[in-house]
Short mmCIF file of C-alpha atoms and ligand atoms in Angstrom, two decimals:
data_model
loop_
_atom_site.label_atom_id
_atom_site.label_comp_id
_atom_site.label_asym_id
_atom_site.label_seq_id
_atom_site.Cartn_x
_atom_site.Cartn_y
_atom_site.Cartn_z
CA MET W 1 -54.37 5.53 35.53
CA SER W 2 -57.43 6.33 33.50
CA GLU W 3 -57.68 3.79 30.64
CA ASP W 4 -58.87 6.34 28.12
CA ALA W 5 -56.33 9.12 28.79
CA PRO W 6 -55.25 10.20 25.31
CA GLU W 7 -51.60 10.41 24.30
CA LEU W 8 -51.04 13.79 22.65
CA LEU W 9 -48.43 14.17 19.95
CA ASN W 10 -46.24 17.01 18.75
CA PHE W 11 -47.42 18.90 15.65
CA ILE W 12 -44.52 19.44 13.29
CA ASP W 13 -44.49 20.32 9.59
CA GLY W 14 -48.26 19.99 9.24
CA ASP W 15 -48.66 16.63 10.93
CA PHE W 16 -48.84 14.96 14.34
CA HIS W 17 -45.69 13.05 15.28
CA PRO W 18 -44.59 11.04 18.30
CA SER W 19 -41.60 12.44 20.13
CA ALA W 20 -38.15 11.17 19.26
CA CYS W 21 -37.83 10.06 22.88
CA ASP W 22 -40.20 7.55 24.46
CA HIS W 23 -40.66 9.36 27.73
CA TRP W 24 -44.18 10.53 28.64
CA LEU W 25 -45.52 13.06 31.14
CA ASP W 26 -48.86 12.70 32.92
CA ASP W 27 -51.45 15.46 32.79
CA HIS W 28 -53.85 15.47 35.76
CA ALA W 29 -57.16 17.30 36.21
CA PRO W 30 -56.63 19.80 39.04
CA ALA W 31 -60.17 19.36 40.40
CA THR W 32 -60.05 15.56 40.78
CA GLY W 33 -56.43 14.51 40.40
CA ARG W 34 -57.56 12.16 37.61
CA LEU W 35 -55.13 11.37 34.79
CA ILE W 36 -56.57 13.04 31.68
CA ALA W 37 -53.78 12.89 29.10
CA ARG W 38 -50.17 12.00 28.53
CA ILE W 39 -47.79 14.20 26.61
CA PRO W 40 -44.35 13.52 25.21
CA CYS W 41 -41.44 14.79 27.26
CA SER W 42 -39.91 16.17 24.08
CA ASP W 43 -36.26 17.08 23.85
CA SER W 44 -33.81 18.88 21.59
CA THR W 45 -34.30 16.35 18.78
CA ASP W 46 -38.00 17.29 18.55
CA ILE W 47 -37.15 20.98 18.87
CA ASP W 48 -34.61 20.66 16.03
CA ALA W 49 -37.26 19.04 13.82
CA ALA W 50 -39.83 21.73 14.63
CA VAL W 51 -37.42 24.62 14.07
CA ALA W 52 -36.24 23.06 10.79
CA ALA W 53 -39.88 22.81 9.62
CA ALA W 54 -40.53 26.42 10.64
CA ASN W 55 -37.38 27.55 8.87
CA SER W 56 -38.18 25.84 5.60
CA ALA W 57 -41.76 27.21 5.63
CA LEU W 58 -40.52 30.75 6.25
CA PRO W 59 -39.67 32.06 2.74
CA GLU W 60 -43.04 31.25 1.16
CA TRP W 61 -45.04 32.33 4.19
CA ALA W 62 -43.10 35.57 4.55
CA ALA W 63 -43.70 36.33 0.86
CA LEU W 64 -47.50 36.40 1.26
CA THR W 65 -49.23 39.76 1.51
CA HIS W 66 -50.74 40.99 4.74
CA GLU W 67 -54.18 40.44 3.23
CA GLU W 68 -53.38 36.81 2.38
CA ARG W 69 -52.14 36.10 5.88
CA ALA W 70 -55.14 37.89 7.42
CA VAL W 71 -57.42 35.51 5.50
CA TRP W 72 -55.63 32.59 7.18
CA LEU W 73 -56.08 34.16 10.61
CA ASP W 74 -59.80 34.59 9.94
CA ARG W 75 -60.05 30.95 8.84
CA ILE W 76 -58.43 29.81 12.07
CA ALA W 77 -60.77 32.09 14.08
CA ASP W 78 -63.81 30.60 12.32
CA ALA W 79 -62.63 27.04 12.90
CA LEU W 80 -61.85 27.74 16.56
CA GLU W 81 -65.23 29.36 17.04
CA GLU W 82 -66.92 26.19 15.88
CA ARG W 83 -65.11 24.42 18.71
CA ALA W 84 -65.68 27.09 21.34
CA GLU W 85 -67.51 24.73 23.69
CA ASP W 86 -64.73 22.12 23.33
CA ILE W 87 -62.19 24.81 24.20
CA ALA W 88 -64.14 25.80 27.30
CA GLU W 89 -64.59 22.22 28.49
CA LEU W 90 -60.98 21.23 27.89
CA GLU W 91 -59.65 24.38 29.51
CA SER W 92 -61.86 23.93 32.57
CA LEU W 93 -60.82 20.27 32.85
CA ASP W 94 -57.11 20.97 32.37
CA THR W 95 -56.80 24.05 34.61
CA GLY W 96 -59.56 23.48 37.20
CA LYS W 97 -61.12 26.85 36.40
CA PRO W 98 -64.90 27.34 36.41
CA ILE W 99 -66.61 26.49 33.13
CA SER W 100 -68.33 29.89 33.08
CA LEU W 101 -64.93 31.59 33.08
CA ALA W 102 -63.56 29.21 30.46
CA ARG W 103 -66.56 29.98 28.23
CA ASP W 104 -66.67 33.74 28.74
CA VAL W 105 -62.97 34.46 28.80
CA ASP W 106 -60.73 31.65 27.53
CA ALA W 107 -62.81 30.39 24.61
CA LYS W 108 -64.02 33.81 23.48
CA ARG W 109 -60.63 35.49 23.70
CA SER W 110 -58.87 32.67 21.86
CA VAL W 111 -61.20 33.24 18.90
CA SER W 112 -61.12 37.02 19.12
CA ASN W 113 -57.32 37.10 19.29
CA PHE W 114 -57.19 35.62 15.77
CA ARG W 115 -60.01 37.90 14.51
CA PHE W 116 -58.47 40.98 16.08
CA PHE W 117 -55.00 40.38 14.65
CA ALA W 118 -56.46 39.56 11.23
CA GLU W 119 -57.93 43.06 11.23
CA GLN W 120 -54.76 44.63 12.62
CA VAL W 121 -52.56 42.94 10.01
CA ARG W 122 -54.94 43.97 7.23
CA GLU W 123 -54.99 47.60 8.34
CA PHE W 124 -51.29 47.79 9.09
CA THR W 125 -49.57 50.59 7.23
CA ALA W 126 -45.89 51.36 7.36
CA GLU W 127 -44.69 54.92 7.91
CA THR W 128 -43.02 57.20 5.40
CA PHE W 129 -40.95 60.20 6.45
CA GLU W 130 -40.43 62.94 3.88
CA MET W 131 -37.22 64.96 3.66
CA ARG W 132 -36.68 67.93 1.35
CA ASN W 133 -34.93 65.75 -1.24
CA ALA W 134 -35.71 62.18 -0.17
CA THR W 135 -38.42 59.88 1.13
CA ASN W 136 -37.88 57.33 3.91
CA HIS W 137 -39.96 54.20 3.53
CA VAL W 138 -40.16 52.06 6.66
CA VAL W 139 -40.50 48.40 5.74
CA TYR W 140 -41.62 45.78 8.28
CA LYS W 141 -40.08 42.41 7.50
CA PRO W 142 -40.86 39.16 9.32
CA GLY W 143 -38.31 38.48 12.05
CA GLY W 144 -37.93 34.75 11.28
CA VAL W 145 -38.73 31.69 13.38
CA ALA W 146 -40.44 32.70 16.64
CA ALA W 147 -40.42 30.66 19.86
CA LEU W 148 -43.68 31.10 21.76
CA ILE W 149 -43.62 29.88 25.37
CA THR W 150 -46.72 30.04 27.53
CA PRO W 151 -47.85 29.29 31.11
CA TRP W 152 -50.74 27.25 32.50
CA ASN W 153 -53.14 29.86 33.84
CA LEU W 154 -54.71 31.05 30.56
CA PRO W 155 -53.43 28.41 28.16
CA LEU W 156 -55.07 29.02 24.77
CA TYR W 157 -55.88 32.66 25.53
CA LEU W 158 -52.16 33.42 25.86
CA LEU W 159 -50.98 31.07 23.12
CA SER W 160 -53.38 32.55 20.56
CA TRP W 161 -52.34 36.05 21.69
CA LYS W 162 -48.85 35.21 20.42
CA VAL W 163 -49.52 32.89 17.47
CA ALA W 164 -51.91 35.28 15.70
CA PRO W 165 -49.65 38.37 15.46
CA ALA W 166 -46.55 36.21 14.92
CA ILE W 167 -47.83 34.38 11.85
CA GLY W 168 -49.87 37.42 10.78
CA MET W 169 -46.64 39.39 10.34
CA GLY W 170 -45.04 36.59 8.31
CA ASN W 171 -43.03 34.69 10.92
CA THR W 172 -43.29 30.96 11.44
CA VAL W 173 -43.62 29.61 14.96
CA VAL W 174 -42.66 26.84 17.34
CA CYS W 175 -44.87 26.78 20.44
CA LYS W 176 -44.06 25.23 23.81
CA PRO W 177 -47.11 25.36 26.09
CA SER W 178 -46.96 24.53 29.79
CA GLU W 179 -46.61 20.81 30.40
CA LEU W 180 -49.45 21.17 32.95
CA THR W 181 -52.05 22.34 30.40
CA PRO W 182 -51.47 20.83 26.96
CA LEU W 183 -55.08 20.11 25.92
CA THR W 184 -56.12 23.30 24.14
CA ALA W 185 -52.74 23.74 22.44
CA ASN W 186 -53.40 20.31 20.97
CA LEU W 187 -56.88 21.47 19.93
CA LEU W 188 -55.36 24.50 18.21
CA ALA W 189 -53.04 22.18 16.26
CA GLU W 190 -56.05 20.08 15.21
CA VAL W 191 -57.91 23.18 14.08
CA ILE W 192 -54.91 24.51 12.19
CA ALA W 193 -54.45 21.14 10.48
CA GLU W 194 -58.11 21.26 9.38
CA THR W 195 -57.74 24.74 7.91
CA GLY W 196 -54.82 23.55 5.74
CA LEU W 197 -52.42 26.27 6.89
CA PRO W 198 -49.17 25.68 4.96
CA ASP W 199 -47.02 23.00 6.60
CA GLY W 200 -44.39 24.26 9.00
CA VAL W 201 -45.94 27.70 9.67
CA PHE W 202 -47.29 26.52 13.05
CA ASN W 203 -45.45 23.88 15.06
CA LEU W 204 -46.14 22.64 18.55
CA VAL W 205 -43.77 20.75 20.84
CA HIS W 206 -45.00 19.44 24.18
CA GLY W 207 -42.78 18.91 27.19
CA THR W 208 -40.99 20.57 30.06
CA GLY W 209 -39.22 23.87 30.21
CA GLU W 210 -35.97 22.12 30.93
CA HIS W 211 -36.03 19.58 28.08
CA ALA W 212 -38.04 21.40 25.39
CA GLY W 213 -38.24 25.10 26.37
CA ALA W 214 -34.55 25.65 27.00
CA PRO W 215 -33.30 24.10 23.71
CA LEU W 216 -35.99 26.03 21.83
CA VAL W 217 -34.87 29.36 23.29
CA ALA W 218 -31.22 28.51 22.66
CA HIS W 219 -31.72 27.28 19.08
CA ASP W 220 -29.56 29.23 16.60
CA ASP W 221 -32.37 29.46 14.04
CA VAL W 222 -34.86 31.01 16.47
CA ARG W 223 -34.77 34.79 16.04
CA LEU W 224 -37.64 35.95 18.27
CA ILE W 225 -38.82 34.75 21.66
CA SER W 226 -42.12 35.70 23.21
CA PHE W 227 -42.27 34.30 26.73
CA THR W 228 -45.04 34.55 29.33
CA GLY W 229 -44.34 32.99 32.70
CA GLY W 230 -42.67 33.51 36.03
CA THR W 231 -39.98 36.11 36.70
CA ALA W 232 -37.27 33.58 37.62
CA THR W 233 -37.85 31.60 34.42
CA GLY W 234 -37.93 34.86 32.47
CA ALA W 235 -34.44 35.69 33.73
CA THR W 236 -33.13 32.31 32.51
CA VAL W 237 -34.83 32.74 29.14
CA GLY W 238 -33.49 36.30 28.87
CA ALA W 239 -29.92 35.21 29.60
CA SER W 240 -30.08 32.49 26.97
CA ALA W 241 -31.63 34.83 24.40
CA ALA W 242 -29.05 37.57 25.02
CA ALA W 243 -26.19 35.30 23.97
CA GLY W 244 -27.75 34.97 20.51
CA PHE W 245 -28.94 38.62 20.26
CA LYS W 246 -32.51 37.43 19.82
CA LYS W 247 -35.52 39.69 19.92
CA LEU W 248 -37.21 39.14 23.26
CA SER W 249 -40.56 39.91 24.85
CA LEU W 250 -40.99 38.90 28.51
CA GLU W 251 -44.40 39.03 30.20
CA LEU W 252 -43.65 38.01 33.79
CA GLY W 253 -45.08 37.94 37.28
CA GLY W 254 -46.91 40.64 39.20
CA LYS W 255 -47.94 41.77 42.68
CA ASN W 256 -50.61 44.28 41.92
CA SER W 257 -52.26 46.78 44.25
CA THR W 258 -55.94 47.59 44.34
CA ILE W 259 -56.37 51.09 45.81
CA VAL W 260 -59.78 51.92 47.24
CA PHE W 261 -60.53 55.53 48.17
CA ALA W 262 -63.25 56.59 50.61
CA ASP W 263 -65.23 58.24 47.80
CA ALA W 264 -65.50 55.02 45.74
CA ASP W 265 -68.96 53.72 44.86
CA MET W 266 -69.10 50.65 47.12
CA GLU W 267 -71.83 48.92 45.14
CA SER W 268 -69.56 48.47 42.13
CA THR W 269 -66.23 48.55 44.00
CA ILE W 270 -66.82 45.53 46.24
CA PRO W 271 -67.59 43.07 43.40
CA GLY W 272 -64.85 44.66 41.30
CA VAL W 273 -62.23 44.20 44.02
CA VAL W 274 -63.40 40.63 44.71
CA ARG W 275 -63.12 39.80 41.02
CA ALA W 276 -59.66 41.41 40.79
CA GLY W 277 -58.48 39.39 43.78
CA PHE W 278 -59.88 35.98 43.00
CA LEU W 279 -60.54 35.52 39.28
CA ASN W 280 -59.18 32.16 38.14
CA GLN W 281 -58.45 31.32 41.82
CA GLY W 282 -56.14 34.36 41.92
CA GLN W 283 -53.97 32.80 39.23
CA VAL W 284 -53.90 35.75 36.85
CA CYS W 285 -50.73 37.82 36.62
CA LEU W 286 -52.90 40.95 36.82
CA CYS W 287 -54.80 39.96 39.99
CA GLY W 288 -55.02 42.64 42.64
CA SER W 289 -53.79 40.69 45.65
CA ARG W 290 -52.82 43.59 47.95
CA ILE W 291 -55.82 45.72 48.70
CA LEU W 292 -55.12 49.20 50.02
CA VAL W 293 -58.12 50.91 51.59
CA GLU W 294 -58.42 54.52 52.79
CA ARG W 295 -58.48 54.36 56.57
CA SER W 296 -61.75 56.25 57.05
CA ILE W 297 -63.70 53.42 55.34
CA TYR W 298 -61.42 50.53 56.25
CA ASP W 299 -63.69 48.75 58.74
CA ASP W 300 -66.80 49.21 56.65
CA PHE W 301 -65.04 48.07 53.46
CA ARG W 302 -63.58 45.06 55.23
CA GLU W 303 -66.96 43.91 56.46
CA GLN W 304 -68.61 44.17 53.05
CA PHE W 305 -65.62 42.64 51.29
CA LEU W 306 -65.43 39.65 53.65
CA ASN W 307 -69.13 39.08 53.25
CA ALA W 308 -68.76 38.96 49.47
CA VAL W 309 -65.71 36.64 49.60
CA GLU W 310 -67.38 34.24 52.05
CA ASN W 311 -70.33 33.94 49.68
CA MET W 312 -68.30 32.90 46.64
CA ALA W 313 -69.32 29.52 45.23
CA VAL W 314 -66.26 27.25 45.36
CA GLY W 315 -66.39 23.74 43.92
CA ASP W 316 -67.13 21.64 40.84
CA PRO W 317 -65.60 23.56 37.91
CA SER W 318 -68.16 22.10 35.49
CA ASP W 319 -71.08 23.63 37.42
CA PRO W 320 -72.08 26.89 35.66
CA ASP W 321 -72.70 28.56 39.03
CA THR W 322 -69.20 27.88 40.37
CA GLU W 323 -67.11 31.00 40.84
CA LEU W 324 -63.86 29.46 42.10
CA GLY W 325 -62.34 26.14 41.08
CA ALA W 326 -59.19 24.21 41.93
CA LEU W 327 -55.55 25.32 41.85
CA ILE W 328 -53.35 24.01 39.08
CA SER W 329 -51.32 21.35 40.93
CA PRO W 330 -50.72 19.90 44.41
CA GLU W 331 -47.27 21.52 44.47
CA HIS W 332 -48.70 24.92 43.61
CA ARG W 333 -51.51 24.57 46.16
CA ASP W 334 -48.92 23.72 48.84
CA LYS W 335 -46.77 26.68 47.84
CA VAL W 336 -49.76 29.03 48.01
CA ALA W 337 -50.94 27.54 51.32
CA GLY W 338 -47.42 28.03 52.68
CA TYR W 339 -48.04 31.78 52.45
CA ILE W 340 -50.93 31.42 54.90
CA GLU W 341 -48.56 30.00 57.51
CA LEU W 342 -46.00 32.64 56.65
CA ALA W 343 -48.62 35.39 57.02
CA GLN W 344 -49.32 34.26 60.57
CA GLU W 345 -45.60 34.15 61.38
CA GLU W 346 -45.36 37.69 59.97
CA GLY W 347 -48.07 38.88 62.38
CA GLY W 348 -51.10 38.71 60.08
CA THR W 349 -54.55 37.43 60.95
CA VAL W 350 -56.50 35.13 58.63
CA VAL W 351 -59.97 36.72 58.58
CA CYS W 352 -61.50 34.48 55.92
CA GLY W 353 -60.61 31.08 54.44
CA GLY W 354 -57.18 29.76 55.30
CA GLY W 355 -57.67 26.09 54.46
CA ALA W 356 -59.63 23.70 52.26
CA PRO W 357 -63.10 24.97 51.30
CA GLU W 358 -66.05 23.37 53.07
CA GLY W 359 -68.50 21.04 51.36
CA ILE W 360 -66.32 19.85 48.47
CA PRO W 361 -67.94 16.61 47.23
CA GLU W 362 -66.15 13.27 47.60
CA GLU W 363 -65.30 12.98 43.89
CA PHE W 364 -63.07 16.05 44.29
CA ALA W 365 -61.24 14.74 47.36
CA ASP W 366 -57.96 14.42 45.44
CA GLY W 367 -58.17 17.89 43.89
CA ASN W 368 -56.05 20.93 44.72
CA TRP W 369 -58.42 23.06 46.78
CA LEU W 370 -57.95 26.21 48.78
CA ALA W 371 -60.68 28.49 50.05
CA PRO W 372 -60.51 32.19 49.15
CA THR W 373 -58.40 33.66 51.91
CA VAL W 374 -58.14 37.20 53.27
CA ILE W 375 -55.33 38.31 55.59
CA ASP W 376 -55.40 41.45 57.68
CA GLY W 377 -52.85 43.13 59.90
CA LEU W 378 -49.69 42.55 57.87
CA SER W 379 -47.11 45.20 57.30
CA THR W 380 -46.99 46.45 53.70
CA ASP W 381 -43.37 45.33 53.35
CA SER W 382 -44.03 41.80 54.64
CA ARG W 383 -43.25 38.94 52.28
CA CYS W 384 -46.93 38.04 51.91
CA SER W 385 -47.72 41.57 50.84
CA THR W 386 -44.85 41.95 48.39
CA GLU W 387 -44.20 38.49 46.85
CA GLU W 388 -46.27 37.01 44.05
CA ILE W 389 -48.43 34.27 45.62
CA PHE W 390 -50.50 33.51 42.49
CA GLY W 391 -53.41 31.97 44.36
CA PRO W 392 -56.66 32.87 46.15
CA ILE W 393 -55.03 34.95 48.89
CA VAL W 394 -55.30 38.71 49.33
CA THR W 395 -53.95 41.02 52.01
CA LEU W 396 -55.74 44.13 53.33
CA HIS W 397 -53.93 47.32 54.34
CA PRO W 398 -55.15 50.78 55.42
CA PHE W 399 -53.64 54.01 54.05
CA ASP W 400 -54.11 57.69 54.88
CA THR W 401 -53.05 59.78 51.89
CA GLU W 402 -52.82 59.51 48.10
CA GLN W 403 -49.05 59.60 48.28
CA GLU W 404 -48.94 56.84 50.88
CA ALA W 405 -51.12 54.63 48.66
CA ILE W 406 -48.80 55.25 45.71
CA ASP W 407 -45.70 54.54 47.81
CA ILE W 408 -47.14 51.26 49.09
CA ALA W 409 -48.15 50.26 45.55
CA ASN W 410 -44.61 50.95 44.36
CA GLY W 411 -43.02 49.02 47.21
CA THR W 412 -42.56 45.72 45.40
CA ARG W 413 -40.08 44.42 42.83
CA TYR W 414 -42.95 44.01 40.38
CA GLY W 415 -44.64 46.54 38.10
CA LEU W 416 -47.32 44.88 36.04
CA ALA W 417 -50.78 46.26 36.81
CA GLY W 418 -53.04 47.87 39.40
CA SER W 419 -56.46 49.38 39.90
CA VAL W 420 -57.77 52.54 41.56
CA TRP W 421 -61.34 52.92 42.81
CA THR W 422 -62.68 56.45 43.34
CA SER W 423 -65.51 58.69 42.19
CA ASP W 424 -62.97 61.49 41.57
CA LEU W 425 -61.66 60.65 38.09
CA ASP W 426 -58.90 63.27 38.22
CA LYS W 427 -57.61 61.65 41.37
CA GLY W 428 -57.94 58.24 39.71
CA GLN W 429 -55.81 59.37 36.76
CA ARG W 430 -53.28 61.10 39.02
CA VAL W 431 -52.81 58.11 41.31
CA ALA W 432 -52.69 55.71 38.33
CA GLU W 433 -49.87 57.73 36.78
CA GLY W 434 -47.97 57.66 40.06
CA ILE W 435 -47.78 53.88 40.09
CA ASP W 436 -44.76 52.27 38.40
CA THR W 437 -46.56 49.63 36.34
CA GLY W 438 -47.42 48.87 32.75
CA MET W 439 -51.20 49.12 33.26
CA VAL W 440 -53.67 50.62 35.71
CA TRP W 441 -57.45 50.42 35.61
CA VAL W 442 -59.65 53.08 37.22
CA ASN W 443 -63.01 51.84 38.55
CA CYS W 444 -62.61 48.56 36.70
CA TRP W 445 -60.15 45.71 36.33
CA LEU W 446 -59.16 43.55 33.38
CA HIS W 447 -61.31 45.66 31.09
CA ARG W 448 -59.34 44.82 27.95
CA ASP W 449 -59.05 46.67 24.68
CA LEU W 450 -56.76 44.54 22.53
CA ARG W 451 -55.31 47.63 20.82
CA VAL W 452 -53.56 48.97 23.94
CA PRO W 453 -50.01 48.18 25.10
CA PHE W 454 -49.77 45.24 27.50
CA GLY W 455 -46.72 44.48 29.61
CA GLY W 456 -44.82 45.36 32.73
CA VAL W 457 -41.87 47.23 34.19
CA LYS W 458 -39.30 46.24 36.83
CA ASP W 459 -39.38 42.46 37.43
CA SER W 460 -42.68 42.12 35.57
CA GLY W 461 -41.11 42.06 32.17
CA VAL W 462 -39.53 43.64 29.15
CA GLY W 463 -41.40 45.04 26.17
CA ARG W 464 -45.05 45.43 25.26
CA GLU W 465 -47.46 43.29 23.30
CA GLY W 466 -51.00 44.11 22.15
CA GLY W 467 -52.24 45.85 18.98
CA ARG W 468 -49.48 47.57 17.04
CA TRP W 469 -46.95 46.72 19.78
CA SER W 470 -47.37 43.03 18.93
CA LEU W 471 -47.03 43.75 15.23
CA GLY W 472 -43.88 45.75 15.96
CA PHE W 473 -42.40 43.01 18.09
CA PHE W 474 -43.11 40.30 15.53
CA SER W 475 -41.35 42.17 12.71
CA GLU W 476 -38.09 43.91 11.94
CA ALA W 477 -38.37 47.54 10.87
CA MET W 478 -35.93 48.63 8.20
CA ASN W 479 -35.69 52.00 6.53
CA VAL W 480 -35.21 52.60 2.83
CA CYS W 481 -34.20 56.19 2.07
CA VAL W 482 -34.82 57.12 -1.59
CA LYS W 483 -33.18 60.33 -2.81
CA HIS W 484 -35.08 62.42 -5.32
CA ASP W 485 -34.40 65.79 -6.92
P1 NDP H 501 -43.12 29.25 34.47
O1 NDP H 501 -42.17 30.37 34.36
O2 NDP H 501 -42.82 28.15 35.40
O3 NDP H 501 -43.34 28.56 33.04
C1 NDP H 501 -43.75 29.26 31.90
C2 NDP H 501 -43.38 28.47 30.67
O4 NDP H 501 -41.95 28.45 30.53
C3 NDP H 501 -43.80 27.00 30.75
O5 NDP H 501 -44.18 26.57 29.45
C4 NDP H 501 -42.52 26.33 31.21
O6 NDP H 501 -42.48 24.96 30.94
C5 NDP H 501 -41.51 27.11 30.42
N1 NDP H 501 -40.14 27.04 30.90
C6 NDP H 501 -39.69 26.71 32.15
N2 NDP H 501 -38.34 26.76 32.19
C7 NDP H 501 -37.92 27.15 30.97
C8 NDP H 501 -36.64 27.39 30.39
N3 NDP H 501 -35.51 27.27 31.08
N4 NDP H 501 -36.59 27.78 29.10
C9 NDP H 501 -37.72 27.94 28.38
N5 NDP H 501 -38.95 27.71 28.86
C10 NDP H 501 -39.06 27.33 30.15
O7 NDP H 501 -44.53 29.91 34.78
P2 NDP H 501 -45.87 29.17 35.14
O8 NDP H 501 -46.25 28.25 34.03
O9 NDP H 501 -45.78 28.64 36.53
O10 NDP H 501 -46.91 30.40 35.10
C11 NDP H 501 -47.15 31.24 36.18
C12 NDP H 501 -46.36 32.53 36.04
O11 NDP H 501 -46.66 33.16 34.81
C13 NDP H 501 -46.70 33.53 37.13
O12 NDP H 501 -45.53 34.11 37.65
C14 NDP H 501 -47.50 34.58 36.39
O13 NDP H 501 -47.45 35.85 36.97
C15 NDP H 501 -46.88 34.55 35.03
N6 NDP H 501 -47.79 35.11 34.03
C16 NDP H 501 -47.52 36.35 33.51
C17 NDP H 501 -48.40 36.94 32.62
C18 NDP H 501 -48.12 38.28 32.01
O14 NDP H 501 -48.73 38.60 31.00
N7 NDP H 501 -47.23 39.08 32.56
C19 NDP H 501 -49.65 36.26 32.23
C20 NDP H 501 -49.82 34.96 32.82
C21 NDP H 501 -48.91 34.42 33.70
P3 NDP H 501 -43.02 23.88 32.02
O15 NDP H 501 -43.71 24.60 33.12
O16 NDP H 501 -43.93 23.05 31.22
O17 NDP H 501 -41.84 23.13 32.52
#
């Protein structure tokens, strides 16, 4: 064990506290396997304390104006921005992702989530509906104590995406980040403590889903749950929430298709499709891991695509030139690698990657490495082509017609995202609308406007967040109908 691995504490009622239990969990760096922190394996006693703090902070916080709460969000954004490099370094260390990605995406988005929702909350106006002899005033009240549960792939990016609109609309929150990536949630608590946000508005409890997440979701005083994670966990969370009639937003897994037509501009399409397949080692719910290519360009596309994938720089996450880092844990790496064996059993051919990347330096020998892997020759209804792998593995499939591409894209239990690549924008729009998902990009991928609805259909989730959809989720609309003469 590393001598200097810090012990992180829960943040409850404006202060850092040890857990009621004395059981600790180890946090390892994915790139080296080194112990980098220990977190409390909190349980229902800690959850009770955090929810009680959130509940007692609620009346005063809810009574503030939108403008007053927006000022707090801006203060948090400013304080986070001062620590942007710390966020990037901690996120890269804790997740194994390349530092360039942690700087450009994780750190920047964590700050801009608070800035964006400050502006949204400030500009928020409730509707009025006139009748001949009455006016309806829609009033948006805070929903209460919100449970915010997040995964390990984009830790602070996703946590801030929930905290900002939740507290901006007057709720108080209890957060349960993934036990695998606690570092930047802890940094957020430090930053929030520095800003002097009223005690109890933001609370953070570390630990496992079983011991901390489940009692949080089930707590009687929690009224809203925003959960991002896997589909199986989402079903458990949903069942628990339903019993208490809690408001629920589920952002779950995906198996997204990238559809490449023969008329696509290859110069921009190849890097776009590579990025969609492998960003964050393929550990983004939106990743395009099944690549459908119009048959007339299939061989040519495959050659250019493989060339680009083989040239990706895999290795030391702290090197600014690294494009692909380590996977989150040994268990996850083994699960992902298991799909390579399965692909071969299913009749596929590994045409790139398939094992540990070459040339990884000795200091990373205990890390969780897997080379970017491309599989050809699988049927579109094979398990590898339809199940969420959540790693650096993509499958390639030819198609002949627009309708066939749409049918293949719709042939999974998921419905989160997708992308279409074509120089015919009418066709792009038409094909996009034919896919049963929450989001489709045409000639781009993960090109985010924070105002638009974000979420999935089928087994990819329930509800939408983003812009006014987040503000709607984190509030209760009531109508006041005033009769006049
Ligand atoms: P998990 O579902 O395993 O975990 C997500 C969070 O839920 C973690 O904090 C976990 O705690 C917690 N949790 C686990 N069990 C329970 C429970 N019974 N009650 C309450 N909370 C619980 O997902 P991963 O962390 O493995 O993340 C990867 C998944 O997230 C992928 O499927 C990916 O597609 C999805 N995802 C979806 C996104 C979207 O926007 N649709 C975005 C990003 C990821 P712990 O793990 O610490 O035990």
